Short mmCIF file of C-alpha atoms in Angstrom, two decimals:
data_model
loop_
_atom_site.label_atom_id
_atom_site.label_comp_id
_atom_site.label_asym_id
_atom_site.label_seq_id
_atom_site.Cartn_x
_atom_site.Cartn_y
_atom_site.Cartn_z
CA UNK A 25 0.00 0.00 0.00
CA UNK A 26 1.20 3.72 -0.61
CA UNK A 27 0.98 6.22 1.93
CA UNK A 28 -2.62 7.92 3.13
CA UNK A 29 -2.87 10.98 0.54
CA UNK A 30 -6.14 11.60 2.18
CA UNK A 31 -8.62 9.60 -0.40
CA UNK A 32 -10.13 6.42 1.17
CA UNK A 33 -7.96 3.11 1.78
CA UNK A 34 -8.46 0.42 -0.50
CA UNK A 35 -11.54 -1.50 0.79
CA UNK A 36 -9.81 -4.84 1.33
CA UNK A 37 -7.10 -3.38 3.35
CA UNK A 38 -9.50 -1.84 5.79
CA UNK A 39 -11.96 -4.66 5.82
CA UNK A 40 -8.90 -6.80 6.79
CA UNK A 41 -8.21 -4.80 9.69
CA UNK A 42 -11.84 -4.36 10.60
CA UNK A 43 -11.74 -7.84 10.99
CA UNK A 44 -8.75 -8.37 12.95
CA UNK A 45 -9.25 -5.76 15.30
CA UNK A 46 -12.72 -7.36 16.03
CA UNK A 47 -11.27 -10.48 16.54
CA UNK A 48 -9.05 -9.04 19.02
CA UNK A 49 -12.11 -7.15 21.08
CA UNK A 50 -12.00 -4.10 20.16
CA UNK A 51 -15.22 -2.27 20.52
CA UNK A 52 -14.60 0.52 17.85
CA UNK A 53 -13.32 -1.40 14.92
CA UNK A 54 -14.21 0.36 12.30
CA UNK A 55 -12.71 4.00 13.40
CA UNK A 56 -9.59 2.17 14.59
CA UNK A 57 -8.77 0.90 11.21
CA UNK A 58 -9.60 4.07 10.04
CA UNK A 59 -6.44 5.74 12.03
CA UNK A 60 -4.41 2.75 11.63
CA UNK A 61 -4.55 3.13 8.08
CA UNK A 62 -4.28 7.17 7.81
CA UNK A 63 -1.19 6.76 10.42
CA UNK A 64 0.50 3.78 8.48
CA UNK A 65 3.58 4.32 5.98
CA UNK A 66 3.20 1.58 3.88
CA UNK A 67 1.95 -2.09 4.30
CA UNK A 68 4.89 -3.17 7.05
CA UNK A 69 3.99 -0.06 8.88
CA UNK A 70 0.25 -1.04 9.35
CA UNK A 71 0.75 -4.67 9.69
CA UNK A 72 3.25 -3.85 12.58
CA UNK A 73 0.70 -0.84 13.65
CA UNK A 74 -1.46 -3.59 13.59
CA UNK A 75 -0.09 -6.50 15.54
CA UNK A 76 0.52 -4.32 18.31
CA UNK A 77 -2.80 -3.48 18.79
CA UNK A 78 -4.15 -6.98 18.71
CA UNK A 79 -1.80 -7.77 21.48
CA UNK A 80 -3.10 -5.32 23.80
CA UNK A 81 -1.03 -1.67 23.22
CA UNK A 82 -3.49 1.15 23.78
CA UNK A 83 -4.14 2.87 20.31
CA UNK A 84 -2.84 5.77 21.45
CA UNK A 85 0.50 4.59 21.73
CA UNK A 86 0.45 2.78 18.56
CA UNK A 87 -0.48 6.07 17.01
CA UNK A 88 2.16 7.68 19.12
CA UNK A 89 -0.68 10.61 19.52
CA UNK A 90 -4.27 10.88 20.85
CA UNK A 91 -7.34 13.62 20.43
CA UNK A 92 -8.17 15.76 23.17
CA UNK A 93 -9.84 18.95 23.30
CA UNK A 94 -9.60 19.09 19.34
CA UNK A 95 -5.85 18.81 19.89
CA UNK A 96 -3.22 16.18 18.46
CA UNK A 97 -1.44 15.15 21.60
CA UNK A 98 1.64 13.26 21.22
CA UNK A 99 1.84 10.21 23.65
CA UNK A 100 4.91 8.58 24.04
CA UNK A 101 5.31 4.72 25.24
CA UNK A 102 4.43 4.45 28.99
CA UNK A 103 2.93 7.54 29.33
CA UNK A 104 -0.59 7.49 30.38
CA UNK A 105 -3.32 8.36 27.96
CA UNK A 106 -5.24 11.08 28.31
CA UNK A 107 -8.87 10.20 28.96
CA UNK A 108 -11.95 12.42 27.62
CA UNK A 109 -13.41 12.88 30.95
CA UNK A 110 -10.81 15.42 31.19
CA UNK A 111 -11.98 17.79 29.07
CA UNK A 112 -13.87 18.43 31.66
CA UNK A 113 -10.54 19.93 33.98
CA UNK A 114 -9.43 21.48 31.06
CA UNK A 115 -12.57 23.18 30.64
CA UNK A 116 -12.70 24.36 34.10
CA UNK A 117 -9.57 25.45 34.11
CA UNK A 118 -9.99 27.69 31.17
CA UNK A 119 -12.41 29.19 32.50
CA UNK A 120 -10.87 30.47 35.71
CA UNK A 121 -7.86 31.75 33.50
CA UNK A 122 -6.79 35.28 31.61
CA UNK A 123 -3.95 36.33 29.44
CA UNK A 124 -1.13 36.80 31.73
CA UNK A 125 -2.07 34.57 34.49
CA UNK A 126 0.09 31.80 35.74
CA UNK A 127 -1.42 28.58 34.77
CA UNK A 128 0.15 24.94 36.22
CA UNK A 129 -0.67 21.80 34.94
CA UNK A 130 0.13 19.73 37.62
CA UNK A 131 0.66 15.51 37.64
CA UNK A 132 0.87 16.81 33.73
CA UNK A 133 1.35 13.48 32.07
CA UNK A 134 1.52 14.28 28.09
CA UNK A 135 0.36 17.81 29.04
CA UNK A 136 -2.64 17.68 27.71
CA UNK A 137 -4.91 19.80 30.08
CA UNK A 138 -2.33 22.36 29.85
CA UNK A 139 -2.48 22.43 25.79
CA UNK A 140 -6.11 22.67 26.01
CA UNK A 141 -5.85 25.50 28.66
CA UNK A 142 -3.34 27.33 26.30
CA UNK A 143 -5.51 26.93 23.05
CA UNK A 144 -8.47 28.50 25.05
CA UNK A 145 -7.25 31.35 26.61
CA UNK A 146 -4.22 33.33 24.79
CA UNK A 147 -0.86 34.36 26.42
CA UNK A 148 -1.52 32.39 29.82
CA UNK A 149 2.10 31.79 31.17
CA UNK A 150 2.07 28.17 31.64
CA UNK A 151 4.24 25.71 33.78
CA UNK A 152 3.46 21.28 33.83
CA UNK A 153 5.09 19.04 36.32
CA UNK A 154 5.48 15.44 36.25
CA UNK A 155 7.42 13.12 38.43
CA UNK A 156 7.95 10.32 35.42
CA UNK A 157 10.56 11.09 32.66
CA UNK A 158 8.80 9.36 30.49
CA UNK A 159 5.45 12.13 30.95
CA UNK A 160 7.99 15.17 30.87
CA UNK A 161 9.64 14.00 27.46
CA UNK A 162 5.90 13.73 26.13
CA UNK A 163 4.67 17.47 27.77
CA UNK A 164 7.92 18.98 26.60
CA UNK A 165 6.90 18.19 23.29
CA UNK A 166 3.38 18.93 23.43
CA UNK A 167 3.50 22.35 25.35
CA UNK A 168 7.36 24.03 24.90
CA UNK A 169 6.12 25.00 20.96
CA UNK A 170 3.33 26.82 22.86
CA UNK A 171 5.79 28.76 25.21
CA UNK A 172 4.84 26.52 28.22
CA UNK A 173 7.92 25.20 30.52
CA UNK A 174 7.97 21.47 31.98
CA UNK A 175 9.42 20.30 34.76
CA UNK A 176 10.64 17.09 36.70
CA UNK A 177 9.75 16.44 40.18
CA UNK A 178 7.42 15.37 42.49
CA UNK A 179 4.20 17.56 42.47
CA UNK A 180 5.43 21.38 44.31
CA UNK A 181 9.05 20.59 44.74
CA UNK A 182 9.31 20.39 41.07
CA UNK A 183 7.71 23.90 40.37
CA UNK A 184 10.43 27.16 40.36
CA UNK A 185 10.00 29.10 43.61
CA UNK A 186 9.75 32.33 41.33
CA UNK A 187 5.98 31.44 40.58
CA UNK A 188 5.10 30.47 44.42
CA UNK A 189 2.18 32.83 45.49
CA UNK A 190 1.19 33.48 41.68
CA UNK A 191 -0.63 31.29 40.25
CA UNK A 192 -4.22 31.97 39.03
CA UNK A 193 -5.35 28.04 37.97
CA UNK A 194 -3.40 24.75 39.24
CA UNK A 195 -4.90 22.22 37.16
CA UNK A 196 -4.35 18.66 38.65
CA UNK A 197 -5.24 15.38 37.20
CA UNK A 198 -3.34 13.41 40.16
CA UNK A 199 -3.95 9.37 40.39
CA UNK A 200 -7.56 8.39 42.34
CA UNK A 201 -7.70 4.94 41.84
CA UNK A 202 -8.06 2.85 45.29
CA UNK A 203 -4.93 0.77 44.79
CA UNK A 204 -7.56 -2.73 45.54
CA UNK A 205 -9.39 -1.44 42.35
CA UNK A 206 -6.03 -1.65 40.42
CA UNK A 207 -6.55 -4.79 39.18
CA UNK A 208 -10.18 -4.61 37.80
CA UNK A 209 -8.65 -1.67 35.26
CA UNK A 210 -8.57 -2.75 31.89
CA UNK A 211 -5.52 -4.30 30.62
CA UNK A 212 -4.46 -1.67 28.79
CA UNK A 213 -4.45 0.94 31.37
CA UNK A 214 -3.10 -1.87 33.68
CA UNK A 215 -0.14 -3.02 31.36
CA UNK A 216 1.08 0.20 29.50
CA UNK A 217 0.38 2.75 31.85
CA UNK A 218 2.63 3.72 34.77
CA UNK A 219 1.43 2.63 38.23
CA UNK A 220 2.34 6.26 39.80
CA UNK A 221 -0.11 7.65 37.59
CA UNK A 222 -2.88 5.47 38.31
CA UNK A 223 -3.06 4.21 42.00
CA UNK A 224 -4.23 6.72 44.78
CA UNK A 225 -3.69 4.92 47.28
CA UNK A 226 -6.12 3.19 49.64
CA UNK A 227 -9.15 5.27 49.37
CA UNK A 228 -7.48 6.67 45.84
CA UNK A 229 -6.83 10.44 47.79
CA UNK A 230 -3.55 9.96 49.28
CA UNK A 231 -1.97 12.90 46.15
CA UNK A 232 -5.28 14.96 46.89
CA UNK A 233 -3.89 15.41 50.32
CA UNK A 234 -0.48 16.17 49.52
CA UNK A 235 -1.97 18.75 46.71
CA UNK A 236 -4.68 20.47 49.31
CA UNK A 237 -1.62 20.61 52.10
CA UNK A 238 0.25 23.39 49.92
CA UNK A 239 -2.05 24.50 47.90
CA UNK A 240 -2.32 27.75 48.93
CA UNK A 241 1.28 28.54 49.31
CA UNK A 242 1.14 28.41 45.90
CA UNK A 243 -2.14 30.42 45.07
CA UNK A 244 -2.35 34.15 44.03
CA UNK A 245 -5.17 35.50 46.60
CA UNK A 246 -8.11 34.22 44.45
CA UNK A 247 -6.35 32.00 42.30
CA UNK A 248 -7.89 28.02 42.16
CA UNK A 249 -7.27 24.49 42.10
CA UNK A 250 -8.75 22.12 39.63
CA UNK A 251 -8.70 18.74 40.51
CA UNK A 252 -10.03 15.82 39.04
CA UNK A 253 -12.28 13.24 41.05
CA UNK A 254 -14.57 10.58 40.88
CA UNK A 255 -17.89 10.90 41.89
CA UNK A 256 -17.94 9.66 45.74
CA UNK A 257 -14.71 11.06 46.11
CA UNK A 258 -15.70 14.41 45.42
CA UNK A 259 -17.12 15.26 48.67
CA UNK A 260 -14.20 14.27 50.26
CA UNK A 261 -11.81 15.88 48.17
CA UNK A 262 -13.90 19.19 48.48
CA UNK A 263 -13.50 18.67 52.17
CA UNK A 264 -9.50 18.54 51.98
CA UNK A 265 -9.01 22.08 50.41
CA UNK A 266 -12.17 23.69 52.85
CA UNK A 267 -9.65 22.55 55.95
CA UNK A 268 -7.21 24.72 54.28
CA UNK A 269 -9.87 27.91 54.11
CA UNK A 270 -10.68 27.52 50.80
CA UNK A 271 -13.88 27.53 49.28
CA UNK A 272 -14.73 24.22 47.17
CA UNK A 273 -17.41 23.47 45.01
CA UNK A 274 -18.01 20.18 42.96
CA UNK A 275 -18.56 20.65 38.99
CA UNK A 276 -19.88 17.51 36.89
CA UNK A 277 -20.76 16.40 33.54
CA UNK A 278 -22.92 13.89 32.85
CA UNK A 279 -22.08 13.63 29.03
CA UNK A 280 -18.65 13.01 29.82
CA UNK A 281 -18.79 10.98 33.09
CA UNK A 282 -16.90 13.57 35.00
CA UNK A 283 -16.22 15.35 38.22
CA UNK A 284 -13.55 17.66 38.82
CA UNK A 285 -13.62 19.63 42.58
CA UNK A 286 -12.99 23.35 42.33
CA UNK A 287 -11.46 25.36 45.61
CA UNK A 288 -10.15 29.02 45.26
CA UNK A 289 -8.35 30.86 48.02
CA UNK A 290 -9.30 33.57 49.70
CA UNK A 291 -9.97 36.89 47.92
CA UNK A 292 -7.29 38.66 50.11
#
């Protein structure tokens, strides 16, 4: 096969992998082969393309990118996959920023939520932290052509000082996942994802805590946290940043399955 020029694969090529990748579970078939044959080279690329994801990668990383927010995302091996429920942080988060503000994306992983958050509100000055090198070689390369900086560390400790006290919006998408519901995560997440992004701990919360504990240290007077949350957790997370004398509120979207808890600091 020649490259994807844009005109529609041959039918037989992409009935082939219809069939495969139905054979190998995959619940949307058809719009996987679809990608898989847009992405693929020539006819080792996609039969490569494709035996990986019969054995189990996440498409994602097969396509080495992902769509979120209307935005390509590069996704490097390892690096946990953006899910669309978090469209619903980024959305948040937006909304809570202005040009010039400080914006963090923090627990970054490919930087997604801070790309979104840059593409929706112009000349935000923008800073994503991850603690795997992995996640900080995949935000570097989503958000440093925006003007955003990344660094390596774990949650605060890997922010500059010069931006402690200033920031309008920390966006966090920390792990939430009880560590006993590890297992019952699909296989993909499970396999090809790092643990440190997934497991909270054993009520999923233990990063919440550590965020909520310095939060404000880190807040302009008014600025907010964004953090994402399942639904029972919510309540609890909302709870964590009120101890601190902030104000929380819980947002959610039914569409998208999501729950993100929103606390701002005080005014003054």
């Amino acid at each position: 096969m020649e490259r994807n020029d844009g005109r529609h694969p041959p039918s037989a090529d992409r009935d082939r992998v219809v069939l495969e990748l139905r054979r190998a579970g995959c619940v949307f078939a058809e719009e996987e082969a679809d990608l898989l044959l847009a992405e693929a080279e020539d006819a080792p690329h996609l039969g490569r393309m494709l035996a990986e994801r019969v054995s189990g990668t996440p498409l994602e990383h097969v396509l080495g990118w992902t769509e979120f927010a209307g935005l390509r995302i590069l996704v490097d091996r390892g690096v946990f996959v953006p899910r669309q429920r978090t469209r619903l942080l980024a959305r948040e988060a937006a909304a809570l920023a202005a040009a010039g503000d400080v914006v963090v994306d923090l627990c970054c992983g490919s930087g997604a939520v801070g790309a979104a958050v840059a593409a929706a509100v112009l000349g935000i000055h923008l800073h994503a932290a991850d603690l795997e090198p992995a996640a900080v070689r995949s935000a570097r390369r989503n958000l440093e052509p925006l003007g955003g900086h990344v660094h390596e560390g774990d949650l605060y400790a890997a922010l500059p000082p010069a931006i402690r006290g200033r920031v309008r919006v920390l966006a966090v998408n920390a792990p939430y996942v009880p560590t006993g519901e590890i297992g019952r995560m699909p296989p993909e997440a499970r396999e090809h994802e790092p643990l440190l992004a997934l497991d909270g701990g054993d009520d999923g919360l233990d990063v919440h805590r550590r965020v909520a504990a310095d939060a404000r240290s880190w807040l302009a007077a008014g600025g907010s946290v964004v953090i994402e949350a399942s639904r029972p957790q919510a309540p609890v997370t909302a709870a964590l940043f009120e101890r601190r004398g902030m104000a929380a509120r819980v947002v959610m979207d039914d569409d998208l399955d999501a729950t993100v808890v929103v606390a701002t600091a005080p005014a003054s």
